[in-house]
DNA sequence: ATAAACCCTGTACCAACTACGGGTTCAAGG
DNA sequence: CCTTGAACCCGTAGTTGGTACAGGGTTTAT
């Protein structure tokens, strides 16, 4: 199939597909006599893998690692699980982090919504450090 | 104070301070005869403001907007509140998104931890699309 | 044969920094 | 006064994960 078809089937735009090839996440496919890329079912599977892993927050570097493990087979499952757990930990840490941001922002707008304040409490919180323990 | 001192007092590295000046988030300070930057208390306050806003997830563009409103005074509070609310919404959306990622990852590693599976269930989920509805 | 649709490469751009190289200035000690 | 070493200067390039052109060449359908 052409790159346009692969794009349509995966929801991944053409430029990104070529980008993945450039950085070694997708293999260089064969070409037509005129130089157009030709993809097969394996390419489709691999690109879908990349998309799903990215959607779960894996970096492209981690995706490369997962793909290498998938190519190896044998003894890879434990390592894959380790990577997935690490990713899960990171996602959870990020959620905690955002939860703290949410709390501070929520408090800020709540103080503001009370109305009848001479100075803006949000700007004051930012200028004078209402809460240093964020970030 | 020197840029090094400002850096120490804010926890913001020197390159970033210069970067903020370049993009107009921090004002260009006066210089010594030799060209070294000299900062005062107002610079310190402003940089702390920027750092706190960034820690809450505001983009630099939003920070510029907040600073412009802070400089204006008068009639700015409602607008500041609007920006803070928008940011709060974004943070919550991101938390929801990550929560979905967490769910999928959690299920993946849970299936793996059960053991006694011939093929790696994590790789299979990624290759064959255990859950399309993510991202 | 020709036009439309598609594809090619290369480069530049986005956020929000970070890092580096090569040169200058400042403050302190001798 | 001179030297030394830390601190500072500027400009540029790299990072991550793409996106968006420009200016061409190829394929496909009529």
PDB file of C-alpha atoms in Angstrom, chain B:
ATOM      1  CA  UNK B   1      22.161  41.549  42.234  1.00  0.00           C
ATOM      2  CA  UNK B   2      23.907  39.466  39.555  1.00  0.00           C
ATOM      3  CA  UNK B   3      22.201  36.906  37.375  1.00  0.00           C
ATOM      4  CA  UNK B   4      23.883  34.180  39.402  1.00  0.00           C
ATOM      5  CA  UNK B   5      22.347  35.459  42.611  1.00  0.00           C
ATOM      6  CA  UNK B   6      18.923  35.789  41.010  1.00  0.00           C
ATOM      7  CA  UNK B   7      19.319  32.233  39.792  1.00  0.00           C
ATOM      8  CA  UNK B   8      20.088  30.973  43.283  1.00  0.00           C
ATOM      9  CA  UNK B   9      17.216  32.891  44.864  1.00  0.00           C
ATOM     10  CA  UNK B  10      14.618  31.654  42.374  1.00  0.00           C
ATOM     11  CA  UNK B  11      15.886  28.200  41.510  1.00  0.00           C
ATOM     12  CA  UNK B  12      15.781  29.212  37.873  1.00  0.00           C
ATOM     13  CA  UNK B  13      18.973  28.489  35.970  1.00  0.00           C
ATOM     14  CA  UNK B  14      20.868  31.321  34.310  1.00  0.00           C
ATOM     15  CA  UNK B  15      20.221  30.196  30.742  1.00  0.00           C
ATOM     16  CA  UNK B  16      16.507  30.178  31.403  1.00  0.00           C
ATOM     17  CA  UNK B  17      16.603  33.687  32.863  1.00  0.00           C
ATOM     18  CA  UNK B  18      18.359  34.936  29.745  1.00  0.00           C
ATOM     19  CA  UNK B  19      15.871  32.995  27.647  1.00  0.00           C
ATOM     20  CA  UNK B  20      12.953  34.688  29.433  1.00  0.00           C
ATOM     21  CA  UNK B  21      14.523  38.037  28.678  1.00  0.00           C
ATOM     22  CA  UNK B  22      14.994  37.132  25.025  1.00  0.00           C
ATOM     23  CA  UNK B  23      11.345  36.161  24.588  1.00  0.00           C
ATOM     24  CA  UNK B  24      10.057  39.167  26.495  1.00  0.00           C
ATOM     25  CA  UNK B  25       8.790  37.488  29.660  1.00  0.00           C
ATOM     26  CA  UNK B  26      11.430  39.244  31.748  1.00  0.00           C
ATOM     27  CA  UNK B  27      12.457  42.843  31.051  1.00  0.00           C
ATOM     28  CA  UNK B  28      16.000  43.649  29.928  1.00  0.00           C
ATOM     29  CA  UNK B  29      17.756  44.784  33.115  1.00  0.00           C
ATOM     30  CA  UNK B  30      20.390  47.513  33.343  1.00  0.00           C
ATOM     31  CA  UNK B  31      24.002  46.470  32.911  1.00  0.00           C
ATOM     32  CA  UNK B  32      27.369  47.167  34.466  1.00  0.00           C
ATOM     33  CA  UNK B  33      29.969  49.036  32.412  1.00  0.00           C
ATOM     34  CA  UNK B  34      31.280  45.640  31.357  1.00  0.00           C
ATOM     35  CA  UNK B  35      27.892  44.374  30.244  1.00  0.00           C
ATOM     36  CA  UNK B  36      26.841  42.168  33.176  1.00  0.00           C
ATOM     37  CA  UNK B  37      23.132  42.210  34.029  1.00  0.00           C
ATOM     38  CA  UNK B  38      22.042  43.824  37.316  1.00  0.00           C
ATOM     39  CA  UNK B  39      18.713  42.831  38.855  1.00  0.00           C
ATOM     40  CA  UNK B  40      16.644  44.339  41.666  1.00  0.00           C
ATOM     41  CA  UNK B  41      13.784  43.255  43.922  1.00  0.00           C
ATOM     42  CA  UNK B  42      11.164  43.770  41.191  1.00  0.00           C
ATOM     43  CA  UNK B  43      12.962  41.398  38.856  1.00  0.00           C
ATOM     44  CA  UNK B  44      13.067  38.843  41.637  1.00  0.00           C
ATOM     45  CA  UNK B  45       9.307  39.181  42.237  1.00  0.00           C
ATOM     46  CA  UNK B  46       8.531  38.943  38.562  1.00  0.00           C
ATOM     47  CA  UNK B  47      10.671  35.879  38.021  1.00  0.00           C
ATOM     48  CA  UNK B  48       9.063  34.183  41.003  1.00  0.00           C
ATOM     49  CA  UNK B  49       5.684  34.975  39.493  1.00  0.00           C
ATOM     50  CA  UNK B  50       6.727  33.375  36.216  1.00  0.00           C
ATOM     51  CA  UNK B  51       8.063  30.295  37.996  1.00  0.00           C
ATOM     52  CA  UNK B  52       4.896  29.821  40.046  1.00  0.00           C
ATOM     53  CA  UNK B  53       2.641  30.282  37.038  1.00  0.00           C
ATOM     54  CA  UNK B  54       4.739  27.804  35.023  1.00  0.00           C
ATOM     55  CA  UNK B  55       4.605  25.324  37.888  1.00  0.00           C
ATOM     56  CA  UNK B  56       0.811  25.532  37.662  1.00  0.00           C
ATOM     57  CA  UNK B  57       0.957  24.607  34.011  1.00  0.00           C
ATOM     58  CA  UNK B  58       0.399  28.015  32.429  1.00  0.00           C
ATOM     59  CA  UNK B  59       2.202  28.336  29.092  1.00  0.00           C
ATOM     60  CA  UNK B  60       4.691  31.148  28.659  1.00  0.00           C
ATOM     61  CA  UNK B  61       2.166  32.821  26.421  1.00  0.00           C
ATOM     62  CA  UNK B  62      -0.409  32.698  29.204  1.00  0.00           C
ATOM     63  CA  UNK B  63       2.199  33.954  31.652  1.00  0.00           C
ATOM     64  CA  UNK B  64       2.803  36.929  29.380  1.00  0.00           C
ATOM     65  CA  UNK B  65      -0.941  37.558  29.414  1.00  0.00           C
ATOM     66  CA  UNK B  66      -1.120  37.360  33.206  1.00  0.00           C
ATOM     67  CA  UNK B  67       1.806  39.730  33.572  1.00  0.00           C
ATOM     68  CA  UNK B  68       0.219  42.201  31.181  1.00  0.00           C
ATOM     69  CA  UNK B  69      -2.963  42.101  33.284  1.00  0.00           C
ATOM     70  CA  UNK B  70      -0.937  42.524  36.463  1.00  0.00           C
ATOM     71  CA  UNK B  71       0.743  45.588  34.977  1.00  0.00           C
ATOM     72  CA  UNK B  72      -2.590  47.075  33.921  1.00  0.00           C
ATOM     73  CA  UNK B  73      -4.334  46.790  37.259  1.00  0.00           C
ATOM     74  CA  UNK B  74      -7.970  48.019  37.034  1.00  0.00           C
ATOM     75  CA  UNK B  75     -10.647  45.706  35.678  1.00  0.00           C
ATOM     76  CA  UNK B  76      -8.176  42.864  35.298  1.00  0.00           C
ATOM     77  CA  UNK B  77      -9.362  40.553  38.054  1.00  0.00           C
ATOM     78  CA  UNK B  78     -12.264  39.038  36.123  1.00  0.00           C
ATOM     79  CA  UNK B  79      -9.975  38.330  33.193  1.00  0.00           C
ATOM     80  CA  UNK B  80      -7.345  36.789  35.445  1.00  0.00           C
ATOM     81  CA  UNK B  81     -10.008  34.572  36.949  1.00  0.00           C
ATOM     82  CA  UNK B  82     -11.119  33.527  33.471  1.00  0.00           C
ATOM     83  CA  UNK B  83      -7.549  32.529  32.553  1.00  0.00           C
ATOM     84  CA  UNK B  84      -7.096  30.639  35.816  1.00  0.00           C
ATOM     85  CA  UNK B  85     -10.383  28.785  35.274  1.00  0.00           C
ATOM     86  CA  UNK B  86      -9.382  27.870  31.734  1.00  0.00           C
ATOM     87  CA  UNK B  87      -6.100  26.542  33.073  1.00  0.00           C
ATOM     88  CA  UNK B  88      -7.934  24.582  35.762  1.00  0.00           C
ATOM     89  CA  UNK B  89     -10.138  23.008  33.075  1.00  0.00           C
ATOM     90  CA  UNK B  90      -7.095  22.017  31.078  1.00  0.00           C
ATOM     91  CA  UNK B  91      -5.415  20.475  34.097  1.00  0.00           C
ATOM     92  CA  UNK B  92      -8.554  18.459  34.830  1.00  0.00           C
ATOM     93  CA  UNK B  93      -8.809  17.282  31.239  1.00  0.00           C
ATOM     94  CA  UNK B  94      -5.187  16.165  31.380  1.00  0.00           C
ATOM     95  CA  UNK B  95      -5.855  14.302  34.636  1.00  0.00           C
ATOM     96  CA  UNK B  96      -8.785  12.478  33.011  1.00  0.00           C
ATOM     97  CA  UNK B  97      -6.620  11.596  30.052  1.00  0.00           C
ATOM     98  CA  UNK B  98      -3.865  10.223  32.239  1.00  0.00           C
ATOM     99  CA  UNK B  99      -6.441   8.364  34.290  1.00  0.00           C
ATOM    100  CA  UNK B 100      -7.504   6.485  31.161  1.00  0.00           C
ATOM    101  CA  UNK B 101      -3.877   5.696  30.345  1.00  0.00           C
ATOM    102  CA  UNK B 102      -3.418   4.460  33.880  1.00  0.00           C
ATOM    103  CA  UNK B 103      -6.388   2.135  33.535  1.00  0.00           C
ATOM    104  CA  UNK B 104      -5.117   0.540  30.348  1.00  0.00           C
ATOM    105  CA  UNK B 105      -1.563   0.166  31.617  1.00  0.00           C
ATOM    106  CA  UNK B 106      -2.788  -1.248  34.882  1.00  0.00           C
ATOM    107  CA  UNK B 107      -4.862  -3.839  33.109  1.00  0.00           C
ATOM    108  CA  UNK B 108      -1.955  -4.733  30.869  1.00  0.00           C
ATOM    109  CA  UNK B 109       0.511  -5.366  33.672  1.00  0.00           C
ATOM    110  CA  UNK B 110      -2.156  -7.143  35.703  1.00  0.00           C
ATOM    111  CA  UNK B 111      -2.731  -9.598  32.857  1.00  0.00           C
ATOM    112  CA  UNK B 112       1.010 -10.103  32.668  1.00  0.00           C
ATOM    113  CA  UNK B 113       1.506 -10.621  36.401  1.00  0.00           C
ATOM    114  CA  UNK B 114      -0.930 -13.538  36.313  1.00  0.00           C
ATOM    115  CA  UNK B 115       1.880 -15.516  34.697  1.00  0.00           C
ATOM    116  CA  UNK B 116       1.468 -18.738  32.799  1.00  0.00           C
ATOM    117  CA  UNK B 117       0.831 -17.008  29.476  1.00  0.00           C
ATOM    118  CA  UNK B 118       2.664 -18.256  26.434  1.00  0.00           C
ATOM    119  CA  UNK B 119       2.966 -14.941  24.575  1.00  0.00           C
ATOM    120  CA  UNK B 120       3.518 -11.557  26.189  1.00  0.00           C
ATOM    121  CA  UNK B 121       0.070 -10.065  26.750  1.00  0.00           C
ATOM    122  CA  UNK B 122       1.432  -6.531  26.852  1.00  0.00           C
ATOM    123  CA  UNK B 123       3.010  -6.756  23.425  1.00  0.00           C
ATOM    124  CA  UNK B 124      -0.105  -8.446  22.136  1.00  0.00           C
ATOM    125  CA  UNK B 125      -2.296  -5.678  23.447  1.00  0.00           C
ATOM    126  CA  UNK B 126      -0.112  -3.135  21.717  1.00  0.00           C
ATOM    127  CA  UNK B 127       0.140  -5.056  18.447  1.00  0.00           C
ATOM    128  CA  UNK B 128      -3.414  -6.236  18.105  1.00  0.00           C
ATOM    129  CA  UNK B 129      -5.273  -3.360  19.647  1.00  0.00           C
ATOM    130  CA  UNK B 130      -6.602  -4.467  22.987  1.00  0.00           C
ATOM    131  CA  UNK B 131      -8.178  -1.049  23.386  1.00  0.00           C
ATOM    132  CA  UNK B 132      -8.526   1.436  20.551  1.00  0.00           C
ATOM    133  CA  UNK B 133     -10.225   4.083  22.590  1.00  0.00           C
ATOM    134  CA  UNK B 134      -7.138   5.642  24.111  1.00  0.00           C
ATOM    135  CA  UNK B 135      -5.477   8.883  23.124  1.00  0.00           C
TER     136      UNK B 135
END
